[in-house]
C-alpha atoms as a printed R data frame, in Angstrom:
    type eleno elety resid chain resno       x      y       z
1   ATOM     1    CA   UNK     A     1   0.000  0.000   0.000
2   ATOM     2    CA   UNK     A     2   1.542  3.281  -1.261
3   ATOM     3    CA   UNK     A     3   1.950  6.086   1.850
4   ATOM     4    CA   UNK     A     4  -0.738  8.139   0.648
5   ATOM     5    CA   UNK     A     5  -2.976  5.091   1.201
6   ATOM     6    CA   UNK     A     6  -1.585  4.270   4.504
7   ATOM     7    CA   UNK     A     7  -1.992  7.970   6.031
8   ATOM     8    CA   UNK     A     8  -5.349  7.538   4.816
9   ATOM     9    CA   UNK     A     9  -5.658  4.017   6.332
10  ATOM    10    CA   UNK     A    10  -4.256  5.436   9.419
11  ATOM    11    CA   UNK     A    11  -6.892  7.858   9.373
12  ATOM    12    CA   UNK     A    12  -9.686  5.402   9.161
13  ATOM    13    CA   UNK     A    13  -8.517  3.931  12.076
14  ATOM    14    CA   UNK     A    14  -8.446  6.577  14.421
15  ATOM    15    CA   UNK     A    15 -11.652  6.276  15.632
16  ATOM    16    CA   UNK     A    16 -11.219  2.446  16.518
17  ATOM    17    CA   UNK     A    17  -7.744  2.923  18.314
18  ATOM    18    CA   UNK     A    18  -9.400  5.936  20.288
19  ATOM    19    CA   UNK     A    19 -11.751  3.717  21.382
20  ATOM    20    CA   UNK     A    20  -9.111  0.901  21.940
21  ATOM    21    CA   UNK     A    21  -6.841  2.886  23.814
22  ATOM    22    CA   UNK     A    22  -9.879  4.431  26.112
23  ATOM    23    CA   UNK     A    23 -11.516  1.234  26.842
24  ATOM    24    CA   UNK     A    24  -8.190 -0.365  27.334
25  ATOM    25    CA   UNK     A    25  -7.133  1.993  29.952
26  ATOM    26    CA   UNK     A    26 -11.095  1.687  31.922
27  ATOM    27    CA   UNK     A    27  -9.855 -1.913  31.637
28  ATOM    28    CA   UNK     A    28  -6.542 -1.996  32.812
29  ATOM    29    CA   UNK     A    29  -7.556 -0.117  36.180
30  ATOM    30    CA   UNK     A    30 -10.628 -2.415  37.062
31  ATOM    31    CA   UNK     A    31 -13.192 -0.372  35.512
32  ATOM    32    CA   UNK     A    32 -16.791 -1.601  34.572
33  ATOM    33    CA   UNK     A    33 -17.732 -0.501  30.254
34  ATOM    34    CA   UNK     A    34 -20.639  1.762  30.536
35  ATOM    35    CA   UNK     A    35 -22.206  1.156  27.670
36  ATOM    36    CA   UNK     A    36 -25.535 -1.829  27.154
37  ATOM    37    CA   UNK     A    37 -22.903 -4.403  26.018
38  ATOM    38    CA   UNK     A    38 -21.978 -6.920  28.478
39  ATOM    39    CA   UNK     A    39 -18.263 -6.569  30.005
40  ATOM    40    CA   UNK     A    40 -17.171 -9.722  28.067
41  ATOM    41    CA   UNK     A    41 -18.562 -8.750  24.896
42  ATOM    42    CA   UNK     A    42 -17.441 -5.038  25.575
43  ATOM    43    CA   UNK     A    43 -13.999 -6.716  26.243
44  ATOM    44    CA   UNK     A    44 -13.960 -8.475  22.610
45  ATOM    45    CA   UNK     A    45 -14.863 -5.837  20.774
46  ATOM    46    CA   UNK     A    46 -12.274 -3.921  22.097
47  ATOM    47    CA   UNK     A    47  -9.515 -6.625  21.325
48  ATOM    48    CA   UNK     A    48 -10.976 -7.126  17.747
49  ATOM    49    CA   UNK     A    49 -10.302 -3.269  17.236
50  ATOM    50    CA   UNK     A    50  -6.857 -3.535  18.381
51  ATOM    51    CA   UNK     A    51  -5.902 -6.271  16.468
52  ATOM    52    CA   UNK     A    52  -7.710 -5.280  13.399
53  ATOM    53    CA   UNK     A    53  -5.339 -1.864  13.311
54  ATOM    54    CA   UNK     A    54  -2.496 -4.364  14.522
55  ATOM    55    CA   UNK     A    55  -2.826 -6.184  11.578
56  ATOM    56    CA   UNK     A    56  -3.318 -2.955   9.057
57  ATOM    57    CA   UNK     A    57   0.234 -1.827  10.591
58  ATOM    58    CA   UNK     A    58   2.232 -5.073  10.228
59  ATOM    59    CA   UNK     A    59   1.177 -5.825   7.342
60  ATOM    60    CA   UNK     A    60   0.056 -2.641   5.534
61  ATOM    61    CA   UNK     A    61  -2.101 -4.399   2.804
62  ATOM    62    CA   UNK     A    62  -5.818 -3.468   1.509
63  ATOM    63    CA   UNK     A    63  -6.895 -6.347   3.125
64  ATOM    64    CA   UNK     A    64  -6.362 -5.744   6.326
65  ATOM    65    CA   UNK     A    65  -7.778 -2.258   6.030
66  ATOM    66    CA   UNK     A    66 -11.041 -4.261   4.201
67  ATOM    67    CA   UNK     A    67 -11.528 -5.692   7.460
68  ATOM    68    CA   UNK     A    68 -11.355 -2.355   9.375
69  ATOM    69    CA   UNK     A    69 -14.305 -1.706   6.426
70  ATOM    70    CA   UNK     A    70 -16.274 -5.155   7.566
71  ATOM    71    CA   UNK     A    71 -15.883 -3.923  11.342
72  ATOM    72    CA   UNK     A    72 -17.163 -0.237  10.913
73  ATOM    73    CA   UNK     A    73 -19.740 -1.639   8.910
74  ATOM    74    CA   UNK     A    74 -20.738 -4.763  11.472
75  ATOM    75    CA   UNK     A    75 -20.822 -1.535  14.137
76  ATOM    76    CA   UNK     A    76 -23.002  0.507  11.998
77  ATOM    77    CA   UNK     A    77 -25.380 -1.827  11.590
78  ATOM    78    CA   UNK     A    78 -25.413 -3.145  15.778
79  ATOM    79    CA   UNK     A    79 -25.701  0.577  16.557
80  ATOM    80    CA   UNK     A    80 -28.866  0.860  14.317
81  ATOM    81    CA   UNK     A    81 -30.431 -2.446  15.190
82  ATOM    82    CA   UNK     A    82 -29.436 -1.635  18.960
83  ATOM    83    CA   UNK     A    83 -31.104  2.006  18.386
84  ATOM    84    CA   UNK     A    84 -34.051  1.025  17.217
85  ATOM    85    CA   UNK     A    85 -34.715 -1.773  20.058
86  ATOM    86    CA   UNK     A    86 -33.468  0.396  22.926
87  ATOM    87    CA   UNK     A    87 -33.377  3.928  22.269
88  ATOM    88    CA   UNK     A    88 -30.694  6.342  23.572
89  ATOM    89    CA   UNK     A    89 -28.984  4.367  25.332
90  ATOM    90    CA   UNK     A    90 -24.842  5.084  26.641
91  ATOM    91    CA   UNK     A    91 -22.771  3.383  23.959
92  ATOM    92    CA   UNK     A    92 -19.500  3.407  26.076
93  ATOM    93    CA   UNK     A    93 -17.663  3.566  22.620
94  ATOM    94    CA   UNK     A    94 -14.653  6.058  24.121
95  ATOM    95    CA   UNK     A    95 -14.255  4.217  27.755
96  ATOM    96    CA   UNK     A    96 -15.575  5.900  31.270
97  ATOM    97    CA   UNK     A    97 -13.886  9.158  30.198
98  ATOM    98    CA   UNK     A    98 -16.182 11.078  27.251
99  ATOM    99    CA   UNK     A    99 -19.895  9.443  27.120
100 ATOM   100    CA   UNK     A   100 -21.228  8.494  24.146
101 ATOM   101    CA   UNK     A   101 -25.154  8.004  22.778
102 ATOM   102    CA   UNK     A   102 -26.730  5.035  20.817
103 ATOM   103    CA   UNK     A   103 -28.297  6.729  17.945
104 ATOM   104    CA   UNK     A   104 -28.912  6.859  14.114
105 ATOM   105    CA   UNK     A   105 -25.749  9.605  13.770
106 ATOM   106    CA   UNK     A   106 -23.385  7.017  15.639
107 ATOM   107    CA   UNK     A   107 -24.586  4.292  13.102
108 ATOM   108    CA   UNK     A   108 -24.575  6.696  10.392
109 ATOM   109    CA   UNK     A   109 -21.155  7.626  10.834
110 ATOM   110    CA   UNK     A   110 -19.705  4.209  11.392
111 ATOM   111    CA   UNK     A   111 -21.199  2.876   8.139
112 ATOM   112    CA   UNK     A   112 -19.723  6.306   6.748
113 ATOM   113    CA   UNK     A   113 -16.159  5.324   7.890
114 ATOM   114    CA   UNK     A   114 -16.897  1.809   6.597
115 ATOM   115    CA   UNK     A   115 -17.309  3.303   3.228
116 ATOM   116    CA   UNK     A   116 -14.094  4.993   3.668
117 ATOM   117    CA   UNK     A   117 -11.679  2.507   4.735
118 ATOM   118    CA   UNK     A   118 -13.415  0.665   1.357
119 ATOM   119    CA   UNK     A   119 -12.830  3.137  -0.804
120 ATOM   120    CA   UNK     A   120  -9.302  3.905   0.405
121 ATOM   121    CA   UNK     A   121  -8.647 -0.080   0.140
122 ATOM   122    CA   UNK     A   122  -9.874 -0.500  -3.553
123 ATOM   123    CA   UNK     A   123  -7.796  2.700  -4.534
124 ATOM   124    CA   UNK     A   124  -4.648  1.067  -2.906
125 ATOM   125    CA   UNK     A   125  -5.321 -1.892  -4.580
126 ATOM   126    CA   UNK     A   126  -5.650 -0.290  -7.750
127 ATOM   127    CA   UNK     A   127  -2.871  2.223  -7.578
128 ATOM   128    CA   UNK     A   128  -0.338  0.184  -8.664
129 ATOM   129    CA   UNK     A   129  -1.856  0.499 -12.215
130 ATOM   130    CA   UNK     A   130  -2.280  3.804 -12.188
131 ATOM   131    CA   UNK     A   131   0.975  5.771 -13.267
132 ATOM   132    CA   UNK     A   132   0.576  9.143 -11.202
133 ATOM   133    CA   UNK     A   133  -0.405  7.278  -7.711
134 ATOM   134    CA   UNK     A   134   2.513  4.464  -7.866
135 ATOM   135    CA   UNK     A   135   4.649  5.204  -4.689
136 ATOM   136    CA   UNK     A   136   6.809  2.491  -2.925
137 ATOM   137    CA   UNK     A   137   5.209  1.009   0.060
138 ATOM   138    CA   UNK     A   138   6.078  2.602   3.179
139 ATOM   139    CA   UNK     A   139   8.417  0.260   5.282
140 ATOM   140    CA   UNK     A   140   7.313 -1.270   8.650
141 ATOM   141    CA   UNK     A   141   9.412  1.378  10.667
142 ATOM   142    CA   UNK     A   142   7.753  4.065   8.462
143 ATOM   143    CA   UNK     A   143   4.179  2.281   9.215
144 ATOM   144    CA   UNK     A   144   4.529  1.992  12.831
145 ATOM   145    CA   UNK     A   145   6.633  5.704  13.538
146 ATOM   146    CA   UNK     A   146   2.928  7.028  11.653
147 ATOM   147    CA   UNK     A   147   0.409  4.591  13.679
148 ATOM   148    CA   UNK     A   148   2.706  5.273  17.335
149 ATOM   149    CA   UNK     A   149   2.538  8.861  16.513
150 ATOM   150    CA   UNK     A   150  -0.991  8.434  16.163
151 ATOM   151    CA   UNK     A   151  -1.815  6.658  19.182
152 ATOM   152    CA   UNK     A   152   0.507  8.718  21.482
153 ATOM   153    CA   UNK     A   153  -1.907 11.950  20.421
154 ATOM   154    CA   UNK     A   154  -5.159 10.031  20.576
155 ATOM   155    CA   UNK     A   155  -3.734  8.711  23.735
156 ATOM   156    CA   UNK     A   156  -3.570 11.855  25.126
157 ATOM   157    CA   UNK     A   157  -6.679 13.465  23.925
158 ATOM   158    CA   UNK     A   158  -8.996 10.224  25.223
159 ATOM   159    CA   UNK     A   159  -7.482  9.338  28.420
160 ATOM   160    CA   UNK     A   160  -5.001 12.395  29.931
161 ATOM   161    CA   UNK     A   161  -6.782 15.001  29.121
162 ATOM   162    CA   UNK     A   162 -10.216 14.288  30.379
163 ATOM   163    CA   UNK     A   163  -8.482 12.787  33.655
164 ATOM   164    CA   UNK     A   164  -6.334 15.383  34.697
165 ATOM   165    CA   UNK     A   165  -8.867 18.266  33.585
166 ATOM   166    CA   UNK     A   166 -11.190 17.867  36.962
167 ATOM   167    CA   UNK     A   167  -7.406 17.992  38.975
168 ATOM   168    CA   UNK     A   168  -6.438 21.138  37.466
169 ATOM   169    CA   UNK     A   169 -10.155 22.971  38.110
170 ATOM   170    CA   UNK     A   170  -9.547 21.341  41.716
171 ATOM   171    CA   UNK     A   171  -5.752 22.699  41.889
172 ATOM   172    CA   UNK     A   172  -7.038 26.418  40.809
173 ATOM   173    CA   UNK     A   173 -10.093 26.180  43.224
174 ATOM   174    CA   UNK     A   174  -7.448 25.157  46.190
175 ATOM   175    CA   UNK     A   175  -4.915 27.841  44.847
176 ATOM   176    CA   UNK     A   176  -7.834 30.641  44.864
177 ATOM   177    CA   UNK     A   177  -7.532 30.581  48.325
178 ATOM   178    CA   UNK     A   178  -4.225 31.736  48.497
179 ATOM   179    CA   UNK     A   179  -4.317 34.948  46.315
180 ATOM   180    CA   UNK     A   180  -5.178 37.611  48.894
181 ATOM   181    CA   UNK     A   181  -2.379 36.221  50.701
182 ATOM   182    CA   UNK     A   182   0.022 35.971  47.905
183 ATOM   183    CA   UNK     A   183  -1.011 39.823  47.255
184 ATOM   184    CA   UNK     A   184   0.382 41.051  50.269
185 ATOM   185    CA   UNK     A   185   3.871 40.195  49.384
186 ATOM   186    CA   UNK     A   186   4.741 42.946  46.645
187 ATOM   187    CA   UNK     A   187   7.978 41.221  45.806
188 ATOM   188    CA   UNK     A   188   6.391 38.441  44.462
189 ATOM   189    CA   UNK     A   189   3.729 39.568  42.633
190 ATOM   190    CA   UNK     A   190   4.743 39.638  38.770
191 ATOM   191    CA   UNK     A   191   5.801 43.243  36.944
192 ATOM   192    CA   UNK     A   192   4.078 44.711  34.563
193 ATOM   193    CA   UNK     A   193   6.457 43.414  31.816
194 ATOM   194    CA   UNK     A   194   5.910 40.424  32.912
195 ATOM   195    CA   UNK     A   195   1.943 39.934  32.645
């Protein structure tokens, strides 16, 4: 698969190592999955996620990314059926950290991102025949320095972000109560060329 095809690929993934890495983490630390699926079901979906991006990084071929397609696509159509049975009910798609809703968008947008990852897979299988989109294949160093890069930010934005966000409101509630005191020292209050 030619780079171009691969950052897309990567792309298409994001959503299912966000919600790898965010379940992971609830699961590593003891945590029950929120959502309506049961906790060994939750469990093996979030396994099949990681190993379906596992296997679009080692091996970097259309197929694997097909099956990212055939997951997104097997989602889109739970989170419909599961919709229309249940109603809005919490998905716990992104882990005890950001909620998430059951609901025709959700589904929408999964079968939208199975299209994608399709699309992006029959162009990489194609591209080889076309002239102006031949590129050689990124190496596996090249593949996983793109997908680690990608998982270190998504990392960040699903798990240390929303965890630490409550301790810094709590650290500037507890440092409030300092200020007036802090004032009273004029050597250590900042300059004006300073603020």
């Amino acid at each position: 698969m030619p780079m171009t095809f691969y950052l897309l690929a990567v792309l298409a993934c994001a959503p299912l190592v966000a919600s790898a890495l965010a379940k992971g983490w609830d699961w590593a630390w003891g945590e029950r999955p929120r959502g309506i699926l049961s906790t060994p079901v939750d469990h093996a979906l979030t396994v099949v996620q990681a190993l379906a991006c596992l296997a679009l990084v080692l091996s970097g071929a259309p197929a694997a990314l097909l099956a990212v397609s055939g997951l997104y696509a097997v989602m889109g159509l739970a989170v419909l059926w599961l919709r229309a049975r249940r109603g809005r009910a919490d998905c716990g798609c992104w882990g005890r950290s950001r909620s998430g809703r059951l609901g025709y968008p959700l589904g929408f947008v999964n079968l939208a991102l199975a299209a994608f990852a399709g699309a992006v897979a029959y162009l990489a299988e194609a591209a080889p025949g076309l002239a102006y989109l031949a590129q050689t294949p990124p190496g596996l160093a090249a593949r996983v320095l793109v997908f680690g890069a990608m998982a270190v930010v998504l990392f960040h934005a699903m798990v240390i972000m929303p965890v630490y966000r409550p301790v810094l409101r709590e650290y500037r509630l507890r440092a409030d109560r300092y200020r007036p005191w802090f004032q009273g020292f004029p050597d250590l209050r900042p300059a004006e060329r300073d603020a």
